[in-house]
mmCIF file of C-alpha atoms in Angstrom:
data_model
loop_
_atom_site.group_PDB
_atom_site.id
_atom_site.type_symbol
_atom_site.label_atom_id
_atom_site.label_comp_id
_atom_site.label_asym_id
_atom_site.label_seq_id
_atom_site.Cartn_x
_atom_site.Cartn_y
_atom_site.Cartn_z
ATOM 1 C CA UNK Z 1 85.266 123.903 47.597
ATOM 2 C CA UNK Z 2 86.527 121.224 49.932
ATOM 3 C CA UNK Z 3 89.435 119.310 48.492
ATOM 4 C CA UNK Z 4 89.504 115.558 48.915
ATOM 5 C CA UNK Z 5 92.922 114.101 49.499
ATOM 6 C CA UNK Z 6 93.123 110.601 48.087
ATOM 7 C CA UNK Z 7 95.869 108.186 48.903
ATOM 8 C CA UNK Z 8 96.969 105.514 46.488
ATOM 9 C CA UNK Z 9 94.738 103.084 48.287
ATOM 10 C CA UNK Z 10 91.772 105.459 47.902
ATOM 11 C CA UNK Z 11 92.438 105.803 44.168
ATOM 12 C CA UNK Z 12 92.686 102.040 43.817
ATOM 13 C CA UNK Z 13 89.363 101.597 45.638
ATOM 14 C CA UNK Z 14 87.617 104.266 43.527
ATOM 15 C CA UNK Z 15 88.871 102.842 40.239
ATOM 16 C CA UNK Z 16 87.856 99.352 41.348
ATOM 17 C CA UNK Z 17 84.328 100.605 42.056
ATOM 18 C CA UNK Z 18 84.183 102.341 38.664
ATOM 19 C CA UNK Z 19 85.207 99.058 37.061
ATOM 20 C CA UNK Z 20 82.584 97.225 39.123
ATOM 21 C CA UNK Z 21 79.832 99.625 38.007
ATOM 22 C CA UNK Z 22 80.872 99.302 34.340
ATOM 23 C CA UNK Z 23 81.081 95.499 34.518
ATOM 24 C CA UNK Z 24 77.721 95.318 36.271
ATOM 25 C CA UNK Z 25 76.129 97.431 33.523
ATOM 26 C CA UNK Z 26 77.728 95.309 30.790
ATOM 27 C CA UNK Z 27 76.763 91.976 32.366
ATOM 28 C CA UNK Z 28 73.202 93.017 33.222
ATOM 29 C CA UNK Z 29 72.512 94.688 29.846
ATOM 30 C CA UNK Z 30 71.298 91.416 28.362
ATOM 31 C CA UNK Z 31 68.897 90.732 31.216
ATOM 32 C CA UNK Z 32 67.399 94.225 31.544
ATOM 33 C CA UNK Z 33 63.848 94.212 30.150
ATOM 34 C CA UNK Z 34 63.557 97.041 27.643
ATOM 35 C CA UNK Z 35 60.267 97.913 25.950
ATOM 36 C CA UNK Z 36 60.159 97.372 22.196
ATOM 37 C CA UNK Z 37 58.767 100.890 21.717
ATOM 38 C CA UNK Z 38 62.074 102.469 22.742
ATOM 39 C CA UNK Z 39 63.960 103.614 19.701
ATOM 40 C CA UNK Z 40 67.674 103.319 18.879
ATOM 41 C CA UNK Z 41 68.337 106.945 19.866
ATOM 42 C CA UNK Z 42 66.899 106.411 23.329
ATOM 43 C CA UNK Z 43 68.886 103.186 23.697
ATOM 44 C CA UNK Z 44 72.114 105.028 22.789
ATOM 45 C CA UNK Z 45 71.289 107.818 25.227
ATOM 46 C CA UNK Z 46 70.585 105.207 27.892
ATOM 47 C CA UNK Z 47 74.004 103.599 27.372
ATOM 48 C CA UNK Z 48 75.739 107.009 27.351
ATOM 49 C CA UNK Z 49 74.019 107.886 30.642
ATOM 50 C CA UNK Z 50 75.284 104.608 32.055
ATOM 51 C CA UNK Z 51 78.839 105.405 30.993
ATOM 52 C CA UNK Z 52 78.664 108.892 32.524
ATOM 53 C CA UNK Z 53 77.237 107.435 35.729
ATOM 54 C CA UNK Z 54 80.143 104.986 35.954
ATOM 55 C CA UNK Z 55 82.600 107.867 35.564
ATOM 56 C CA UNK Z 56 80.652 109.889 38.156
ATOM 57 C CA UNK Z 57 81.499 107.213 40.727
ATOM 58 C CA UNK Z 58 84.825 109.072 41.119
ATOM 59 C CA UNK Z 59 82.818 111.891 42.763
ATOM 60 C CA UNK Z 60 81.465 109.632 45.491
ATOM 61 C CA UNK Z 61 83.874 110.929 48.161
ATOM 62 C CA UNK Z 62 83.028 114.587 47.547
ATOM 63 C CA UNK Z 63 79.258 114.421 46.988
ATOM 64 C CA UNK Z 64 78.042 110.954 48.014
ATOM 65 C CA UNK Z 65 74.492 111.979 48.981
ATOM 66 C CA UNK Z 66 73.900 114.151 45.903
ATOM 67 C CA UNK Z 67 75.298 111.449 43.619
ATOM 68 C CA UNK Z 68 73.084 108.789 45.189
ATOM 69 C CA UNK Z 69 69.934 110.912 44.901
ATOM 70 C CA UNK Z 70 70.599 111.789 41.249
ATOM 71 C CA UNK Z 71 71.364 108.184 40.266
ATOM 72 C CA UNK Z 72 68.338 106.795 42.125
ATOM 73 C CA UNK Z 73 65.977 109.315 40.510
ATOM 74 C CA UNK Z 74 67.515 108.932 37.057
ATOM 75 C CA UNK Z 75 67.435 105.142 37.451
ATOM 76 C CA UNK Z 76 63.649 105.205 37.200
ATOM 77 C CA UNK Z 77 64.012 106.291 33.542
ATOM 78 C CA UNK Z 78 67.405 104.860 32.531
ATOM 79 C CA UNK Z 79 68.252 101.162 32.662
ATOM 80 C CA UNK Z 80 72.043 101.137 33.040
ATOM 81 C CA UNK Z 81 72.415 103.134 36.266
ATOM 82 C CA UNK Z 82 71.943 100.292 38.727
ATOM 83 C CA UNK Z 83 75.669 99.603 39.164
ATOM 84 C CA UNK Z 84 76.649 103.238 39.848
ATOM 85 C CA UNK Z 85 73.589 103.635 42.089
ATOM 86 C CA UNK Z 86 74.672 100.649 44.171
ATOM 87 C CA UNK Z 87 78.123 102.188 44.635
ATOM 88 C CA UNK Z 88 76.611 105.560 45.615
ATOM 89 C CA UNK Z 89 74.186 104.025 48.123
ATOM 90 C CA UNK Z 90 77.011 101.939 49.607
ATOM 91 C CA UNK Z 91 79.165 105.079 49.998
ATOM 92 C CA UNK Z 92 76.367 106.953 51.777
ATOM 93 C CA UNK Z 93 75.764 104.076 54.201
ATOM 94 C CA UNK Z 94 79.492 103.682 54.876
ATOM 95 C CA UNK Z 95 80.415 107.347 55.375
ATOM 96 C CA UNK Z 96 77.346 109.348 56.356
ATOM 97 C CA UNK Z 97 75.306 109.516 59.610
ATOM 98 C CA UNK Z 98 72.435 107.167 60.266
ATOM 99 C CA UNK Z 99 69.768 109.778 59.543
ATOM 100 C CA UNK Z 100 71.170 110.630 56.105
ATOM 101 C CA UNK Z 101 71.486 106.936 55.274
ATOM 102 C CA UNK Z 102 67.864 106.389 56.305
ATOM 103 C CA UNK Z 103 66.648 109.179 53.999
ATOM 104 C CA UNK Z 104 68.605 107.831 51.040
ATOM 105 C CA UNK Z 105 67.371 104.286 51.741
ATOM 106 C CA UNK Z 106 63.795 105.585 51.931
ATOM 107 C CA UNK Z 107 64.234 107.225 48.530
ATOM 108 C CA UNK Z 108 65.661 104.006 47.085
ATOM 109 C CA UNK Z 109 62.752 101.892 48.407
ATOM 110 C CA UNK Z 110 60.042 104.471 47.642
ATOM 111 C CA UNK Z 111 58.900 102.546 44.496
ATOM 112 C CA UNK Z 112 58.573 99.310 46.495
ATOM 113 C CA UNK Z 113 54.894 99.792 47.538
ATOM 114 C CA UNK Z 114 53.918 100.512 43.924
ATOM 115 C CA UNK Z 115 55.875 97.458 42.794
ATOM 116 C CA UNK Z 116 54.136 95.233 45.344
ATOM 117 C CA UNK Z 117 50.738 96.593 44.290
ATOM 118 C CA UNK Z 118 51.444 95.891 40.602
ATOM 119 C CA UNK Z 119 53.225 92.580 41.219
ATOM 120 C CA UNK Z 120 50.233 90.275 40.425
ATOM 121 C CA UNK Z 121 49.815 91.798 36.952
ATOM 122 C CA UNK Z 122 53.543 92.251 36.240
ATOM 123 C CA UNK Z 123 55.375 89.967 33.786
ATOM 124 C CA UNK Z 124 57.697 87.439 35.408
ATOM 125 C CA UNK Z 125 60.787 88.842 33.720
ATOM 126 C CA UNK Z 126 60.146 92.377 34.906
ATOM 127 C CA UNK Z 127 59.123 91.211 38.393
ATOM 128 C CA UNK Z 128 62.332 89.206 38.741
ATOM 129 C CA UNK Z 129 64.422 92.197 37.641
ATOM 130 C CA UNK Z 130 62.649 94.459 40.174
ATOM 131 C CA UNK Z 131 63.118 91.973 43.015
ATOM 132 C CA UNK Z 132 66.799 91.683 42.131
ATOM 133 C CA UNK Z 133 67.131 95.486 42.098
ATOM 134 C CA UNK Z 134 65.613 95.953 45.552
ATOM 135 C CA UNK Z 135 67.681 93.053 46.926
ATOM 136 C CA UNK Z 136 70.880 94.630 45.565
ATOM 137 C CA UNK Z 137 69.961 98.024 47.063
ATOM 138 C CA UNK Z 138 69.305 96.373 50.438
ATOM 139 C CA UNK Z 139 72.621 94.533 50.170
ATOM 140 C CA UNK Z 140 74.486 97.774 49.348
ATOM 141 C CA UNK Z 141 72.931 99.534 52.355
ATOM 142 C CA UNK Z 142 73.707 96.610 54.659
ATOM 143 C CA UNK Z 143 77.288 96.259 53.441
ATOM 144 C CA UNK Z 144 77.826 99.995 53.817
ATOM 145 C CA UNK Z 145 76.493 99.947 57.379
ATOM 146 C CA UNK Z 146 78.758 97.002 58.195
ATOM 147 C CA UNK Z 147 81.732 98.838 56.730
ATOM 148 C CA UNK Z 148 80.856 101.952 58.718
ATOM 149 C CA UNK Z 149 80.524 100.059 62.023
ATOM 150 C CA UNK Z 150 83.807 98.282 61.326
ATOM 151 C CA UNK Z 151 85.578 101.584 60.683
ATOM 152 C CA UNK Z 152 84.123 103.005 63.892
ATOM 153 C CA UNK Z 153 85.322 99.933 65.804
ATOM 154 C CA UNK Z 154 88.814 100.281 64.351
ATOM 155 C CA UNK Z 155 88.854 104.002 65.190
ATOM 156 C CA UNK Z 156 87.687 103.222 68.722
ATOM 157 C CA UNK Z 157 90.392 100.581 69.168
ATOM 158 C CA UNK Z 158 93.005 102.944 67.764
ATOM 159 C CA UNK Z 159 91.874 105.674 70.148
ATOM 160 C CA UNK Z 160 91.999 103.275 73.066
ATOM 161 C CA UNK Z 161 95.473 102.170 72.039
ATOM 162 C CA UNK Z 162 96.605 105.796 71.818
ATOM 163 C CA UNK Z 163 95.084 106.526 75.233
ATOM 164 C CA UNK Z 164 96.767 103.441 76.673
ATOM 165 C CA UNK Z 165 100.088 104.538 75.192
ATOM 166 C CA UNK Z 166 99.638 108.050 76.556
ATOM 167 C CA UNK Z 167 98.682 106.590 79.944
ATOM 168 C CA UNK Z 168 101.778 104.373 79.893
ATOM 169 C CA UNK Z 169 103.963 107.391 79.093
ATOM 170 C CA UNK Z 170 102.262 109.375 81.853
ATOM 171 C CA UNK Z 171 102.866 106.563 84.341
ATOM 172 C CA UNK Z 172 106.481 106.303 83.239
ATOM 173 C CA UNK Z 173 106.896 110.056 83.745
ATOM 174 C CA UNK Z 174 105.269 109.746 87.162
ATOM 175 C CA UNK Z 175 107.604 106.897 88.122
ATOM 176 C CA UNK Z 176 110.611 108.904 86.985
ATOM 177 C CA UNK Z 177 109.385 111.922 88.948
ATOM 178 C CA UNK Z 178 108.866 109.794 92.061
ATOM 179 C CA UNK Z 179 112.349 108.336 91.660
ATOM 180 C CA UNK Z 180 113.923 111.762 91.318
ATOM 181 C CA UNK Z 181 111.966 113.055 94.317
ATOM 182 C CA UNK Z 182 113.248 110.090 96.316
ATOM 183 C CA UNK Z 183 116.808 110.885 95.262
ATOM 184 C CA UNK Z 184 116.231 114.546 96.138
ATOM 185 C CA UNK Z 185 115.059 113.532 99.606
ATOM 186 C CA UNK Z 186 118.150 111.358 99.995
ATOM 187 C CA UNK Z 187 120.388 114.269 98.990
ATOM 188 C CA UNK Z 188 118.591 116.611 101.374
ATOM 189 C CA UNK Z 189 118.780 114.209 104.321
ATOM 190 C CA UNK Z 190 122.321 112.934 103.851
ATOM 191 C CA UNK Z 191 124.029 116.092 102.628
ATOM 192 C CA UNK Z 192 122.082 118.266 105.039
ATOM 193 C CA UNK Z 193 123.338 116.148 107.933
ATOM 194 C CA UNK Z 194 126.960 116.182 106.709
ATOM 195 C CA UNK Z 195 127.029 119.876 105.878
ATOM 196 C CA UNK Z 196 125.405 120.854 109.174
ATOM 197 C CA UNK Z 197 128.228 119.040 110.984
ATOM 198 C CA UNK Z 198 130.704 120.977 108.834
ATOM 199 C CA UNK Z 199 128.976 124.233 109.708
ATOM 200 C CA UNK Z 200 128.976 123.513 113.441
ATOM 201 C CA UNK Z 201 132.656 122.610 113.631
ATOM 202 C CA UNK Z 202 133.718 125.432 111.312
ATOM 203 C CA UNK Z 203 131.688 127.856 113.416
ATOM 204 C CA UNK Z 204 133.363 126.560 116.562
ATOM 205 C CA UNK Z 205 136.802 127.177 115.055
ATOM 206 C CA UNK Z 206 135.752 130.634 113.901
ATOM 207 C CA UNK Z 207 134.302 131.750 117.252
ATOM 208 C CA UNK Z 208 136.991 130.118 119.375
ATOM 209 C CA UNK Z 209 140.317 130.698 117.588
ATOM 210 C CA UNK Z 210 142.256 130.283 120.834
ATOM 211 C CA UNK Z 211 141.082 126.726 121.477
ATOM 212 C CA UNK Z 212 143.696 124.125 122.470
ATOM 213 C CA UNK Z 213 145.535 122.517 119.547
ATOM 214 C CA UNK Z 214 144.067 119.108 120.350
ATOM 215 C CA UNK Z 215 140.521 120.464 120.102
ATOM 216 C CA UNK Z 216 141.320 122.294 116.860
ATOM 217 C CA UNK Z 217 142.857 119.120 115.421
ATOM 218 C CA UNK Z 218 139.793 117.090 116.422
ATOM 219 C CA UNK Z 219 137.413 119.640 114.837
ATOM 220 C CA UNK Z 220 139.529 119.736 111.687
ATOM 221 C CA UNK Z 221 139.438 115.950 111.510
ATOM 222 C CA UNK Z 222 135.662 115.930 111.836
ATOM 223 C CA UNK Z 223 135.400 118.600 109.133
ATOM 224 C CA UNK Z 224 137.643 116.621 106.798
ATOM 225 C CA UNK Z 225 135.748 113.379 107.398
ATOM 226 C CA UNK Z 226 132.331 115.032 107.002
ATOM 227 C CA UNK Z 227 133.434 116.726 103.776
ATOM 228 C CA UNK Z 228 134.776 113.421 102.444
ATOM 229 C CA UNK Z 229 131.554 111.588 103.288
ATOM 230 C CA UNK Z 230 129.446 114.393 101.806
ATOM 231 C CA UNK Z 231 131.405 114.254 98.547
ATOM 232 C CA UNK Z 232 131.089 110.459 98.512
ATOM 233 C CA UNK Z 233 127.316 110.627 98.976
ATOM 234 C CA UNK Z 234 127.017 113.359 96.365
ATOM 235 C CA UNK Z 235 129.075 111.318 93.879
ATOM 236 C CA UNK Z 236 126.842 108.281 94.391
ATOM 237 C CA UNK Z 237 123.626 110.228 93.920
ATOM 238 C CA UNK Z 238 124.909 111.964 90.784
ATOM 239 C CA UNK Z 239 125.999 108.589 89.438
ATOM 240 C CA UNK Z 240 122.476 107.255 89.909
ATOM 241 C CA UNK Z 241 121.025 110.279 88.126
ATOM 242 C CA UNK Z 242 123.381 109.831 85.186
ATOM 243 C CA UNK Z 243 122.604 106.147 84.879
ATOM 244 C CA UNK Z 244 118.882 106.893 84.842
ATOM 245 C CA UNK Z 245 118.057 103.909 87.023
ATOM 246 C CA UNK Z 246 116.151 105.780 89.700
ATOM 247 C CA UNK Z 247 115.720 105.368 93.430
ATOM 248 C CA UNK Z 248 115.492 101.585 93.419
ATOM 249 C CA UNK Z 249 118.958 101.359 91.925
ATOM 250 C CA UNK Z 250 120.212 103.911 94.450
ATOM 251 C CA UNK Z 251 118.941 101.760 97.302
ATOM 252 C CA UNK Z 252 120.479 98.678 95.728
ATOM 253 C CA UNK Z 253 123.922 100.196 95.120
ATOM 254 C CA UNK Z 254 124.548 102.033 98.380
ATOM 255 C CA UNK Z 255 124.098 100.699 101.950
ATOM 256 C CA UNK Z 256 120.969 102.142 103.488
ATOM 257 C CA UNK Z 257 120.787 103.161 107.156
ATOM 258 C CA UNK Z 258 118.890 101.048 109.629
ATOM 259 C CA UNK Z 259 117.328 101.722 112.982
ATOM 260 C CA UNK Z 260 120.394 100.210 114.673
ATOM 261 C CA UNK Z 261 122.493 103.028 113.170
ATOM 262 C CA UNK Z 262 120.759 105.606 115.386
ATOM 263 C CA UNK Z 263 123.416 105.288 118.084
ATOM 264 C CA UNK Z 264 126.157 106.113 115.566
ATOM 265 C CA UNK Z 265 124.123 109.077 114.299
ATOM 266 C CA UNK Z 266 123.603 110.422 117.830
ATOM 267 C CA UNK Z 267 127.300 109.919 118.580
ATOM 268 C CA UNK Z 268 128.242 112.057 115.569
ATOM 269 C CA UNK Z 269 125.833 114.761 116.705
ATOM 270 C CA UNK Z 270 127.230 114.655 120.266
ATOM 271 C CA UNK Z 271 130.743 114.976 118.880
ATOM 272 C CA UNK Z 272 129.601 118.187 117.214
ATOM 273 C CA UNK Z 273 128.556 119.561 120.591
ATOM 274 C CA UNK Z 274 124.939 118.484 120.655
ATOM 275 C CA UNK Z 275 123.237 117.685 123.955
ATOM 276 C CA UNK Z 276 121.175 114.653 123.018
ATOM 277 C CA UNK Z 277 119.469 112.007 125.121
ATOM 278 C CA UNK Z 278 118.571 108.801 123.234
ATOM 279 C CA UNK Z 279 116.001 106.314 124.495
ATOM 280 C CA UNK Z 280 115.763 103.193 122.335
ATOM 281 C CA UNK Z 281 115.766 101.673 119.814
ATOM 282 C CA UNK Z 282 113.701 98.795 121.243
ATOM 283 C CA UNK Z 283 115.467 95.513 121.844
ATOM 284 C CA UNK Z 284 114.481 92.345 120.060
ATOM 285 C CA UNK Z 285 113.752 91.839 116.359
ATOM 286 C CA UNK Z 286 114.529 94.704 114.028
ATOM 287 C CA UNK Z 287 111.652 96.522 112.343
ATOM 288 C CA UNK Z 288 111.084 96.183 108.582
ATOM 289 C CA UNK Z 289 113.822 97.871 106.516
ATOM 290 C CA UNK Z 290 111.483 100.598 105.222
ATOM 291 C CA UNK Z 291 110.234 101.516 108.700
ATOM 292 C CA UNK Z 292 113.743 101.434 110.182
ATOM 293 C CA UNK Z 293 115.224 103.536 107.402
ATOM 294 C CA UNK Z 294 112.379 106.057 107.627
ATOM 295 C CA UNK Z 295 112.767 106.357 111.406
ATOM 296 C CA UNK Z 296 116.499 106.934 110.963
ATOM 297 C CA UNK Z 297 115.875 109.690 108.403
ATOM 298 C CA UNK Z 298 113.333 111.358 110.688
ATOM 299 C CA UNK Z 299 115.807 111.546 113.570
ATOM 300 C CA UNK Z 300 118.608 112.613 111.219
ATOM 301 C CA UNK Z 301 116.598 115.500 109.767
ATOM 302 C CA UNK Z 302 115.369 116.561 113.219
ATOM 303 C CA UNK Z 303 118.935 116.731 114.559
ATOM 304 C CA UNK Z 304 120.057 118.605 111.443
ATOM 305 C CA UNK Z 305 117.324 121.185 111.987
ATOM 306 C CA UNK Z 306 118.341 121.598 115.634
ATOM 307 C CA UNK Z 307 121.944 122.284 114.610
ATOM 308 C CA UNK Z 308 120.834 124.762 111.941
ATOM 309 C CA UNK Z 309 118.099 126.639 113.774
ATOM 310 C CA UNK Z 310 118.620 126.043 117.505
ATOM 311 C CA UNK Z 311 122.259 125.296 118.315
ATOM 312 C CA UNK Z 312 122.718 124.595 122.000
ATOM 313 C CA UNK Z 313 119.249 123.124 122.424
ATOM 314 C CA UNK Z 314 118.703 120.000 124.458
ATOM 315 C CA UNK Z 315 117.260 117.167 122.377
ATOM 316 C CA UNK Z 316 115.354 114.157 123.655
ATOM 317 C CA UNK Z 317 115.038 111.304 121.151
ATOM 318 C CA UNK Z 318 112.701 108.424 121.964
ATOM 319 C CA UNK Z 319 112.174 105.408 119.708
ATOM 320 C CA UNK Z 320 109.819 102.625 120.787
ATOM 321 C CA UNK Z 321 107.601 99.943 119.349
ATOM 322 C CA UNK Z 322 107.015 96.249 118.963
ATOM 323 C CA UNK Z 323 106.251 93.829 116.134
ATOM 324 C CA UNK Z 324 102.598 93.779 115.169
ATOM 325 C CA UNK Z 325 102.098 97.283 116.572
ATOM 326 C CA UNK Z 326 103.777 100.549 115.651
ATOM 327 C CA UNK Z 327 107.238 102.020 115.584
ATOM 328 C CA UNK Z 328 107.040 105.462 117.205
ATOM 329 C CA UNK Z 329 109.629 108.223 116.922
ATOM 330 C CA UNK Z 330 109.586 111.370 119.067
ATOM 331 C CA UNK Z 331 112.215 114.114 118.896
ATOM 332 C CA UNK Z 332 111.731 117.014 121.316
ATOM 333 C CA UNK Z 333 114.183 119.916 121.385
ATOM 334 C CA UNK Z 334 114.148 122.433 124.230
ATOM 335 C CA UNK Z 335 115.676 125.780 123.317
ATOM 336 C CA UNK Z 336 117.994 127.362 125.853
ATOM 337 C CA UNK Z 337 116.857 130.658 127.359
ATOM 338 C CA UNK Z 338 118.048 133.846 125.747
ATOM 339 C CA UNK Z 339 119.175 134.482 122.188
ATOM 340 C CA UNK Z 340 120.384 131.501 120.214
ATOM 341 C CA UNK Z 341 124.198 131.481 119.903
ATOM 342 C CA UNK Z 342 126.195 130.811 116.785
ATOM 343 C CA UNK Z 343 126.065 132.015 113.205
ATOM 344 C CA UNK Z 344 123.012 129.924 112.236
ATOM 345 C CA UNK Z 345 120.558 131.163 114.803
ATOM 346 C CA UNK Z 346 117.045 131.234 113.429
ATOM 347 C CA UNK Z 347 118.138 131.709 109.858
ATOM 348 C CA UNK Z 348 115.237 129.628 108.702
ATOM 349 C CA UNK Z 349 117.073 128.369 105.621
ATOM 350 C CA UNK Z 350 115.328 125.519 103.945
ATOM 351 C CA UNK Z 351 111.806 126.860 104.317
ATOM 352 C CA UNK Z 352 110.566 123.690 106.060
ATOM 353 C CA UNK Z 353 111.119 121.559 102.978
ATOM 354 C CA UNK Z 354 112.928 118.952 105.077
ATOM 355 C CA UNK Z 355 109.879 118.416 107.287
ATOM 356 C CA UNK Z 356 107.647 118.283 104.210
ATOM 357 C CA UNK Z 357 109.906 115.584 102.787
ATOM 358 C CA UNK Z 358 109.824 113.671 106.069
ATOM 359 C CA UNK Z 359 106.029 113.789 106.157
ATOM 360 C CA UNK Z 360 106.006 112.416 102.614
ATOM 361 C CA UNK Z 361 108.463 109.685 103.612
ATOM 362 C CA UNK Z 362 106.244 108.673 106.523
ATOM 363 C CA UNK Z 363 103.153 108.663 104.310
ATOM 364 C CA UNK Z 364 104.849 106.466 101.705
ATOM 365 C CA UNK Z 365 105.867 104.072 104.475
ATOM 366 C CA UNK Z 366 102.236 103.844 105.624
ATOM 367 C CA UNK Z 367 102.605 106.061 108.684
ATOM 368 C CA UNK Z 368 102.155 109.684 109.705
ATOM 369 C CA UNK Z 369 104.321 112.551 110.914
ATOM 370 C CA UNK Z 370 103.457 115.737 112.757
ATOM 371 C CA UNK Z 371 105.782 118.580 113.704
ATOM 372 C CA UNK Z 372 105.444 121.925 115.401
ATOM 373 C CA UNK Z 373 106.316 124.119 118.392
ATOM 374 C CA UNK Z 374 105.713 122.481 121.784
ATOM 375 C CA UNK Z 375 106.746 123.143 125.405
ATOM 376 C CA UNK Z 376 109.117 125.999 124.641
ATOM 377 C CA UNK Z 377 110.822 124.126 121.842
ATOM 378 C CA UNK Z 378 110.006 122.032 118.815
ATOM 379 C CA UNK Z 379 108.610 118.521 118.610
ATOM 380 C CA UNK Z 380 108.519 115.925 115.835
ATOM 381 C CA UNK Z 381 106.286 112.878 116.331
ATOM 382 C CA UNK Z 382 105.859 110.030 113.871
ATOM 383 C CA UNK Z 383 104.518 106.517 113.793
ATOM 384 C CA UNK Z 384 105.263 103.811 111.282
ATOM 385 C CA UNK Z 385 103.620 100.410 110.813
ATOM 386 C CA UNK Z 386 105.560 97.466 112.180
ATOM 387 C CA UNK Z 387 104.109 94.327 110.731
ATOM 388 C CA UNK Z 388 104.796 91.131 112.587
#
């Protein structure tokens, strides 16, 4: 047997409906036309049936349809069941499907054709009572249907609110994920560049222990400076992660590179022994900050990859463009003949994740990046929008 869990509000509503049914029976008892042939015993049984029907209203949540059918059928013989029958019909209309409500309503209005046929010969008092009965049944069905549609509307609004809340949480999670991916790309680009410089200079000291003291001192100075800058960048990124502010805060708190910083970047790479030819950046107005920063990161990652995977390669960097057109970046590395020297030759560490991140950067900036082997080396080409 299915248990019905009633809250305090449900109990209050059920008791109020029991009270309504009892009051309706008491108030309407004086106006109910009762034949004179009915004896006192039948009248007492009629009142007892009315009292039991009022108490049976408490069963309306468990068996609403059965209760309505029994009260409607018994109401054709008893005179004090109208109040409980109204409550039962209302409950069916408010809680049961349309088809079930239609069947119960059809049962309630089944005597209507007979009543209309007998109406001309029916006494006024009995006709008025019958009209009132059918009007009350119609009102109970209509009120129940209104209550049911209102509950469905509230449930629909609640579901929409829950979906909107879930969508807001999903968007917040997506924003946080995007911010953390942006920070991860920053860590990869910046720290990868710094640590590759450390690796190159440390490798030079390892493979050339008899270098002049001045050269050793210069390499040690570069190592110390690169390590200091790497720790500084790492501290800033970790601080952003701890504060939970995301990539926008990271860009606001730390100076971001621009296209004009390419010359400094290439100078650092040349100091590490790289053979790099830089053409550009174009003279005139600077590109938008997003395009300039993305172009800088593309060149930075390309030079880092050359140091890691093809030390000794010749690199040609070309940056061109104009306002209202495109900003183009091309980095072409030509590998030297023979096996690659140094401890990092062809190690393949990183699995191409840097290039994947660069392609994503270019896409977010509204451009496109392609990379792959070309002309005995490796080539990275990208274009970025340069709005006037």
